[in-house]
Amino acid sequence: STMFLVGLSGGIASGKSTVVAVLRELGCAVIDADVIARQVVQPHSKAHQQILQHFGTEILLENGEIDREALGNIIFSQPEKRRLLNSITHPEILKEMLKQVLKYFVLGYRYVILDIPLLFETRGLTRFMKYTVLVYCDPPTQLARLMKRSGLGVAEAEARISSQLPLDEKREWATHVIDNSGDRESTRRQVLRLHARLEDSLHFLWARLAVGTAVAGLGGLVFLLLRHFIS
């Protein structure tokens, strides 16, 4: 068997960061789409220049970086602007994610977790995932956590939550669900069980051998990669 991809998602204030922290403690390879999204819009990047062309310089901070809050306020209330921003950033994000997937492939990881907040909203990426994982919590808990975390009123918090697909709907699409409605220890136990299940089959010796081959020389590494993809 070969390395496979696991899509991880959740909802606002559902506790996805808690689950990711446990996965990282376990030594899992996690690619954070949010981190990449910030990287690809740094000053002088292709996406940064395109965003300025369409949204203007008033969304810039003093250091030249994009003010994520100001840009977020624009796209939150204007769906057409949100689609425009996605058309600019998504291709750059996907390219960087692919680079990181290949890196972990060469290092011989059993699986790679793609932490994508809107995985189930976009749906396009789910076809590349062997498994999808949803970090879930019940609606009252989600609302209370968001209000406490962000200092929002009930109406504002409900508006933020309703801008995403309901967690109960995402739950029907996920192959695995981590229920984060309870305490942190309960969530941790669920993550440990999921990790054990994903690591269950370790018959991928050729991928591990790729690490040693990389030391021996780039030529040998390229040969193994080509052989894998052709087969």
mmCIF file of C-alpha atoms in Angstrom:
data_model
loop_
_atom_site.group_PDB
_atom_site.id
_atom_site.type_symbol
_atom_site.label_atom_id
_atom_site.label_comp_id
_atom_site.label_asym_id
_atom_site.label_seq_id
_atom_site.Cartn_x
_atom_site.Cartn_y
_atom_site.Cartn_z
ATOM 1 C CA SER A 1 0.000 0.000 0.000
ATOM 2 C CA THR A 2 1.058 3.602 -0.472
ATOM 3 C CA MET A 3 0.697 6.905 1.311
ATOM 4 C CA PHE A 4 -2.823 8.282 1.387
ATOM 5 C CA LEU A 5 -4.472 11.618 2.157
ATOM 6 C CA VAL A 6 -6.841 12.371 5.019
ATOM 7 C CA GLY A 7 -8.981 15.497 4.845
ATOM 8 C CA LEU A 8 -9.651 17.162 8.196
ATOM 9 C CA SER A 9 -12.297 19.816 8.682
ATOM 10 C CA GLY A 10 -14.773 21.201 11.159
ATOM 11 C CA GLY A 11 -16.743 24.350 11.761
ATOM 12 C CA ILE A 12 -16.046 27.649 13.418
ATOM 13 C CA ALA A 13 -15.376 27.025 17.146
ATOM 14 C CA SER A 14 -15.886 23.264 16.794
ATOM 15 C CA GLY A 15 -12.417 22.571 18.213
ATOM 16 C CA LYS A 16 -10.395 21.561 15.156
ATOM 17 C CA SER A 17 -7.246 23.215 16.527
ATOM 18 C CA THR A 18 -7.469 20.970 19.598
ATOM 19 C CA VAL A 19 -7.558 17.863 17.410
ATOM 20 C CA VAL A 20 -4.675 19.099 15.244
ATOM 21 C CA ALA A 21 -2.564 19.727 18.354
ATOM 22 C CA VAL A 22 -3.017 16.090 19.439
ATOM 23 C CA LEU A 23 -2.206 14.809 15.947
ATOM 24 C CA ARG A 24 1.004 16.849 15.894
ATOM 25 C CA GLU A 25 1.957 15.452 19.318
ATOM 26 C CA LEU A 26 1.606 11.986 17.798
ATOM 27 C CA GLY A 27 4.060 12.931 15.054
ATOM 28 C CA CYS A 28 1.505 13.063 12.258
ATOM 29 C CA ALA A 29 2.177 15.014 9.083
ATOM 30 C CA VAL A 30 -0.315 17.883 9.050
ATOM 31 C CA ILE A 31 -0.603 20.428 6.244
ATOM 32 C CA ASP A 32 -2.488 23.525 7.416
ATOM 33 C CA ALA A 33 -4.353 25.226 4.566
ATOM 34 C CA ASP A 34 -4.874 28.368 6.671
ATOM 35 C CA VAL A 35 -1.130 28.774 7.225
ATOM 36 C CA ILE A 36 -0.486 28.299 3.518
ATOM 37 C CA ALA A 37 -3.247 30.775 2.698
ATOM 38 C CA ARG A 38 -1.383 33.418 4.699
ATOM 39 C CA GLN A 39 1.943 32.532 3.092
ATOM 40 C CA VAL A 40 0.757 32.798 -0.521
ATOM 41 C CA VAL A 41 -0.518 36.368 -0.049
ATOM 42 C CA GLN A 42 2.670 37.799 1.418
ATOM 43 C CA PRO A 43 3.914 41.057 -0.167
ATOM 44 C CA HIS A 44 5.421 40.706 -3.672
ATOM 45 C CA SER A 45 3.693 37.367 -4.263
ATOM 46 C CA LYS A 46 1.553 36.777 -7.330
ATOM 47 C CA ALA A 47 -1.645 36.470 -5.280
ATOM 48 C CA HIS A 48 -0.822 39.616 -3.268
ATOM 49 C CA GLN A 49 -0.536 41.689 -6.428
ATOM 50 C CA GLN A 50 -3.778 40.321 -7.879
ATOM 51 C CA ILE A 51 -5.685 40.978 -4.646
ATOM 52 C CA LEU A 52 -4.542 44.607 -4.616
ATOM 53 C CA GLN A 53 -5.687 45.031 -8.219
ATOM 54 C CA HIS A 54 -9.221 43.932 -7.340
ATOM 55 C CA PHE A 55 -9.659 45.084 -3.728
ATOM 56 C CA GLY A 56 -7.489 48.214 -3.566
ATOM 57 C CA THR A 57 -4.710 49.343 -1.231
ATOM 58 C CA GLU A 58 -7.109 50.175 1.615
ATOM 59 C CA ILE A 59 -6.933 46.536 2.725
ATOM 60 C CA LEU A 60 -3.200 46.845 3.464
ATOM 61 C CA LEU A 61 -1.539 47.139 6.835
ATOM 62 C CA GLU A 62 1.318 49.584 7.369
ATOM 63 C CA ASN A 63 3.898 46.860 6.728
ATOM 64 C CA GLY A 64 2.403 46.057 3.328
ATOM 65 C CA GLU A 65 0.725 42.832 4.396
ATOM 66 C CA ILE A 66 -2.969 42.260 3.767
ATOM 67 C CA ASP A 67 -5.298 43.095 6.643
ATOM 68 C CA ARG A 68 -7.136 39.787 6.945
ATOM 69 C CA GLU A 69 -9.863 41.284 9.108
ATOM 70 C CA ALA A 70 -10.595 44.102 6.635
ATOM 71 C CA LEU A 71 -10.596 41.693 3.700
ATOM 72 C CA GLY A 72 -12.732 39.257 5.672
ATOM 73 C CA ASN A 73 -15.352 41.925 6.328
ATOM 74 C CA ILE A 74 -15.614 42.569 2.591
ATOM 75 C CA ILE A 75 -15.989 38.960 1.475
ATOM 76 C CA PHE A 76 -18.270 38.019 4.399
ATOM 77 C CA SER A 77 -21.049 40.270 3.118
ATOM 78 C CA GLN A 78 -20.343 40.002 -0.622
ATOM 79 C CA PRO A 79 -20.403 36.448 -2.028
ATOM 80 C CA GLU A 80 -19.165 37.587 -5.440
ATOM 81 C CA LYS A 81 -16.087 39.125 -3.805
ATOM 82 C CA ARG A 82 -15.513 35.902 -1.881
ATOM 83 C CA ARG A 83 -15.607 33.890 -5.106
ATOM 84 C CA LEU A 84 -13.160 36.332 -6.691
ATOM 85 C CA LEU A 85 -10.728 36.027 -3.794
ATOM 86 C CA ASN A 86 -10.968 32.238 -3.911
ATOM 87 C CA SER A 87 -10.207 32.217 -7.638
ATOM 88 C CA ILE A 88 -6.997 34.140 -6.884
ATOM 89 C CA THR A 89 -5.754 32.278 -3.824
ATOM 90 C CA HIS A 90 -6.929 28.686 -4.294
ATOM 91 C CA PRO A 91 -4.590 27.783 -7.201
ATOM 92 C CA GLU A 92 -1.584 29.088 -5.243
ATOM 93 C CA ILE A 93 -2.672 27.268 -2.088
ATOM 94 C CA LEU A 94 -3.120 23.990 -3.963
ATOM 95 C CA LYS A 95 0.329 24.239 -5.529
ATOM 96 C CA GLU A 96 1.972 24.717 -2.136
ATOM 97 C CA MET A 97 -0.060 21.892 -0.603
ATOM 98 C CA LEU A 98 1.086 19.556 -3.385
ATOM 99 C CA LYS A 99 4.718 20.448 -2.705
ATOM 100 C CA GLN A 100 4.297 19.568 0.956
ATOM 101 C CA VAL A 101 2.477 16.312 0.169
ATOM 102 C CA LEU A 102 5.395 15.256 -2.042
ATOM 103 C CA LYS A 103 7.830 16.111 0.739
ATOM 104 C CA TYR A 104 6.046 13.835 3.200
ATOM 105 C CA PHE A 105 5.744 11.150 0.539
ATOM 106 C CA VAL A 106 9.525 11.146 0.099
ATOM 107 C CA LEU A 107 9.993 10.988 3.868
ATOM 108 C CA GLY A 108 7.930 7.785 3.983
ATOM 109 C CA TYR A 109 4.881 8.921 5.967
ATOM 110 C CA ARG A 110 1.958 6.488 6.074
ATOM 111 C CA TYR A 111 -0.586 9.257 5.584
ATOM 112 C CA VAL A 112 -0.805 13.044 5.404
ATOM 113 C CA ILE A 113 -3.551 15.096 7.028
ATOM 114 C CA LEU A 114 -4.810 18.077 5.036
ATOM 115 C CA ASP A 115 -6.338 20.556 7.467
ATOM 116 C CA ILE A 116 -8.854 22.384 5.262
ATOM 117 C CA PRO A 117 -11.523 24.508 7.021
ATOM 118 C CA LEU A 118 -13.936 24.542 4.040
ATOM 119 C CA LEU A 119 -13.285 21.002 2.837
ATOM 120 C CA PHE A 120 -16.965 20.042 2.776
ATOM 121 C CA GLU A 121 -18.143 23.405 1.429
ATOM 122 C CA THR A 122 -15.959 23.225 -1.679
ATOM 123 C CA ARG A 123 -16.329 19.430 -2.090
ATOM 124 C CA GLY A 124 -13.803 19.440 -4.957
ATOM 125 C CA LEU A 125 -10.910 18.196 -2.838
ATOM 126 C CA THR A 126 -12.775 15.376 -1.106
ATOM 127 C CA ARG A 127 -12.343 13.105 -4.141
ATOM 128 C CA PHE A 128 -8.595 13.066 -3.494
ATOM 129 C CA MET A 129 -9.004 11.956 0.131
ATOM 130 C CA LYS A 130 -9.064 8.326 1.175
ATOM 131 C CA TYR A 131 -10.771 9.391 4.395
ATOM 132 C CA THR A 132 -12.406 12.582 5.627
ATOM 133 C CA VAL A 133 -12.557 13.551 9.288
ATOM 134 C CA LEU A 134 -15.004 16.029 10.800
ATOM 135 C CA VAL A 135 -14.393 17.683 14.160
ATOM 136 C CA TYR A 136 -17.940 18.004 15.467
ATOM 137 C CA CYS A 137 -19.671 19.609 18.410
ATOM 138 C CA ASP A 138 -23.362 20.112 19.086
ATOM 139 C CA PRO A 139 -24.881 23.478 17.982
ATOM 140 C CA PRO A 140 -25.429 24.960 21.479
ATOM 141 C CA THR A 141 -21.817 24.192 22.433
ATOM 142 C CA GLN A 142 -20.534 25.645 19.168
ATOM 143 C CA LEU A 143 -22.476 28.880 19.725
ATOM 144 C CA ALA A 144 -21.349 29.234 23.342
ATOM 145 C CA ARG A 145 -17.684 28.607 22.463
ATOM 146 C CA LEU A 146 -17.727 31.133 19.630
ATOM 147 C CA MET A 147 -19.322 33.822 21.803
ATOM 148 C CA LYS A 148 -16.789 33.213 24.579
ATOM 149 C CA ARG A 149 -13.809 33.069 22.223
ATOM 150 C CA SER A 150 -14.623 36.066 20.057
ATOM 151 C CA GLY A 151 -16.695 38.237 22.395
ATOM 152 C CA LEU A 152 -19.584 38.256 19.919
ATOM 153 C CA GLY A 153 -23.250 38.677 20.717
ATOM 154 C CA VAL A 154 -25.765 35.947 19.961
ATOM 155 C CA ALA A 155 -26.895 37.424 16.622
ATOM 156 C CA GLU A 156 -23.340 38.020 15.394
ATOM 157 C CA ALA A 157 -22.186 34.545 16.426
ATOM 158 C CA GLU A 158 -25.187 32.880 14.796
ATOM 159 C CA ALA A 159 -24.509 34.816 11.575
ATOM 160 C CA ARG A 160 -20.903 33.566 11.503
ATOM 161 C CA ILE A 161 -21.994 29.981 12.085
ATOM 162 C CA SER A 162 -24.768 30.126 9.470
ATOM 163 C CA SER A 163 -22.272 31.303 6.832
ATOM 164 C CA GLN A 164 -20.874 27.746 6.886
ATOM 165 C CA LEU A 165 -22.592 24.460 6.224
ATOM 166 C CA PRO A 166 -24.198 23.041 9.400
ATOM 167 C CA LEU A 167 -21.988 20.555 11.209
ATOM 168 C CA ASP A 168 -24.835 18.019 11.204
ATOM 169 C CA GLU A 169 -24.846 18.131 7.392
ATOM 170 C CA LYS A 170 -21.068 17.768 7.172
ATOM 171 C CA ARG A 171 -21.315 14.839 9.560
ATOM 172 C CA GLU A 172 -23.224 12.839 6.949
ATOM 173 C CA TRP A 173 -20.357 13.205 4.456
ATOM 174 C CA ALA A 174 -17.418 12.449 6.763
ATOM 175 C CA THR A 175 -15.956 8.954 6.989
ATOM 176 C CA HIS A 176 -14.817 9.619 10.584
ATOM 177 C CA VAL A 177 -16.202 11.991 13.220
ATOM 178 C CA ILE A 178 -14.405 13.342 16.293
ATOM 179 C CA ASP A 179 -17.099 14.536 18.710
ATOM 180 C CA ASN A 180 -15.617 17.498 20.565
ATOM 181 C CA SER A 181 -18.786 18.350 22.504
ATOM 182 C CA GLY A 182 -17.308 17.037 25.738
ATOM 183 C CA ASP A 183 -14.046 17.629 27.594
ATOM 184 C CA ARG A 184 -10.544 17.687 26.120
ATOM 185 C CA GLU A 185 -9.635 14.228 27.425
ATOM 186 C CA SER A 186 -12.621 12.644 25.674
ATOM 187 C CA THR A 187 -11.557 14.301 22.425
ATOM 188 C CA ARG A 188 -7.970 13.151 22.898
ATOM 189 C CA ARG A 189 -9.057 9.511 23.326
ATOM 190 C CA GLN A 190 -11.023 9.691 20.073
ATOM 191 C CA VAL A 191 -8.026 11.127 18.214
ATOM 192 C CA LEU A 192 -5.782 8.360 19.559
ATOM 193 C CA ARG A 193 -8.236 5.711 18.327
ATOM 194 C CA LEU A 194 -8.430 7.351 14.914
ATOM 195 C CA HIS A 195 -4.643 7.535 14.639
ATOM 196 C CA ALA A 196 -4.299 3.861 15.542
ATOM 197 C CA ARG A 197 -6.835 2.958 12.868
ATOM 198 C CA LEU A 198 -5.086 5.001 10.192
ATOM 199 C CA GLU A 199 -1.698 3.531 11.117
ATOM 200 C CA ASP A 200 -3.072 -0.012 11.205
ATOM 201 C CA SER A 201 -1.462 -1.112 7.944
ATOM 202 C CA LEU A 202 2.247 -0.366 7.630
ATOM 203 C CA HIS A 203 3.152 -2.436 4.574
ATOM 204 C CA PHE A 204 4.760 0.317 2.571
ATOM 205 C CA LEU A 205 8.461 -0.527 2.762
ATOM 206 C CA TRP A 206 9.350 1.046 -0.583
ATOM 207 C CA ALA A 207 8.273 4.474 0.686
ATOM 208 C CA ARG A 208 10.488 4.108 3.715
ATOM 209 C CA LEU A 209 13.360 3.038 1.485
ATOM 210 C CA ALA A 210 12.943 6.300 -0.422
ATOM 211 C CA VAL A 211 14.467 8.134 2.528
ATOM 212 C CA GLY A 212 17.680 6.136 2.309
ATOM 213 C CA THR A 213 17.716 6.456 -1.443
ATOM 214 C CA ALA A 214 17.510 10.245 -1.136
ATOM 215 C CA VAL A 215 20.758 10.194 0.794
ATOM 216 C CA ALA A 216 22.392 8.009 -1.839
ATOM 217 C CA GLY A 217 21.539 10.401 -4.644
ATOM 218 C CA LEU A 218 18.819 12.362 -6.341
ATOM 219 C CA GLY A 219 18.883 10.103 -9.386
ATOM 220 C CA GLY A 220 17.870 7.044 -7.431
ATOM 221 C CA LEU A 221 15.090 8.940 -5.720
ATOM 222 C CA VAL A 222 13.620 10.156 -8.993
ATOM 223 C CA PHE A 223 13.711 6.595 -10.324
ATOM 224 C CA LEU A 224 11.724 5.255 -7.376
ATOM 225 C CA LEU A 225 9.144 8.025 -7.623
ATOM 226 C CA LEU A 226 8.620 7.437 -11.323
ATOM 227 C CA ARG A 227 8.335 3.710 -10.774
ATOM 228 C CA HIS A 228 5.713 4.211 -8.083
ATOM 229 C CA PHE A 229 3.526 6.571 -10.081
ATOM 230 C CA ILE A 230 3.758 4.479 -13.269
ATOM 231 C CA SER A 231 2.678 1.342 -11.417
#
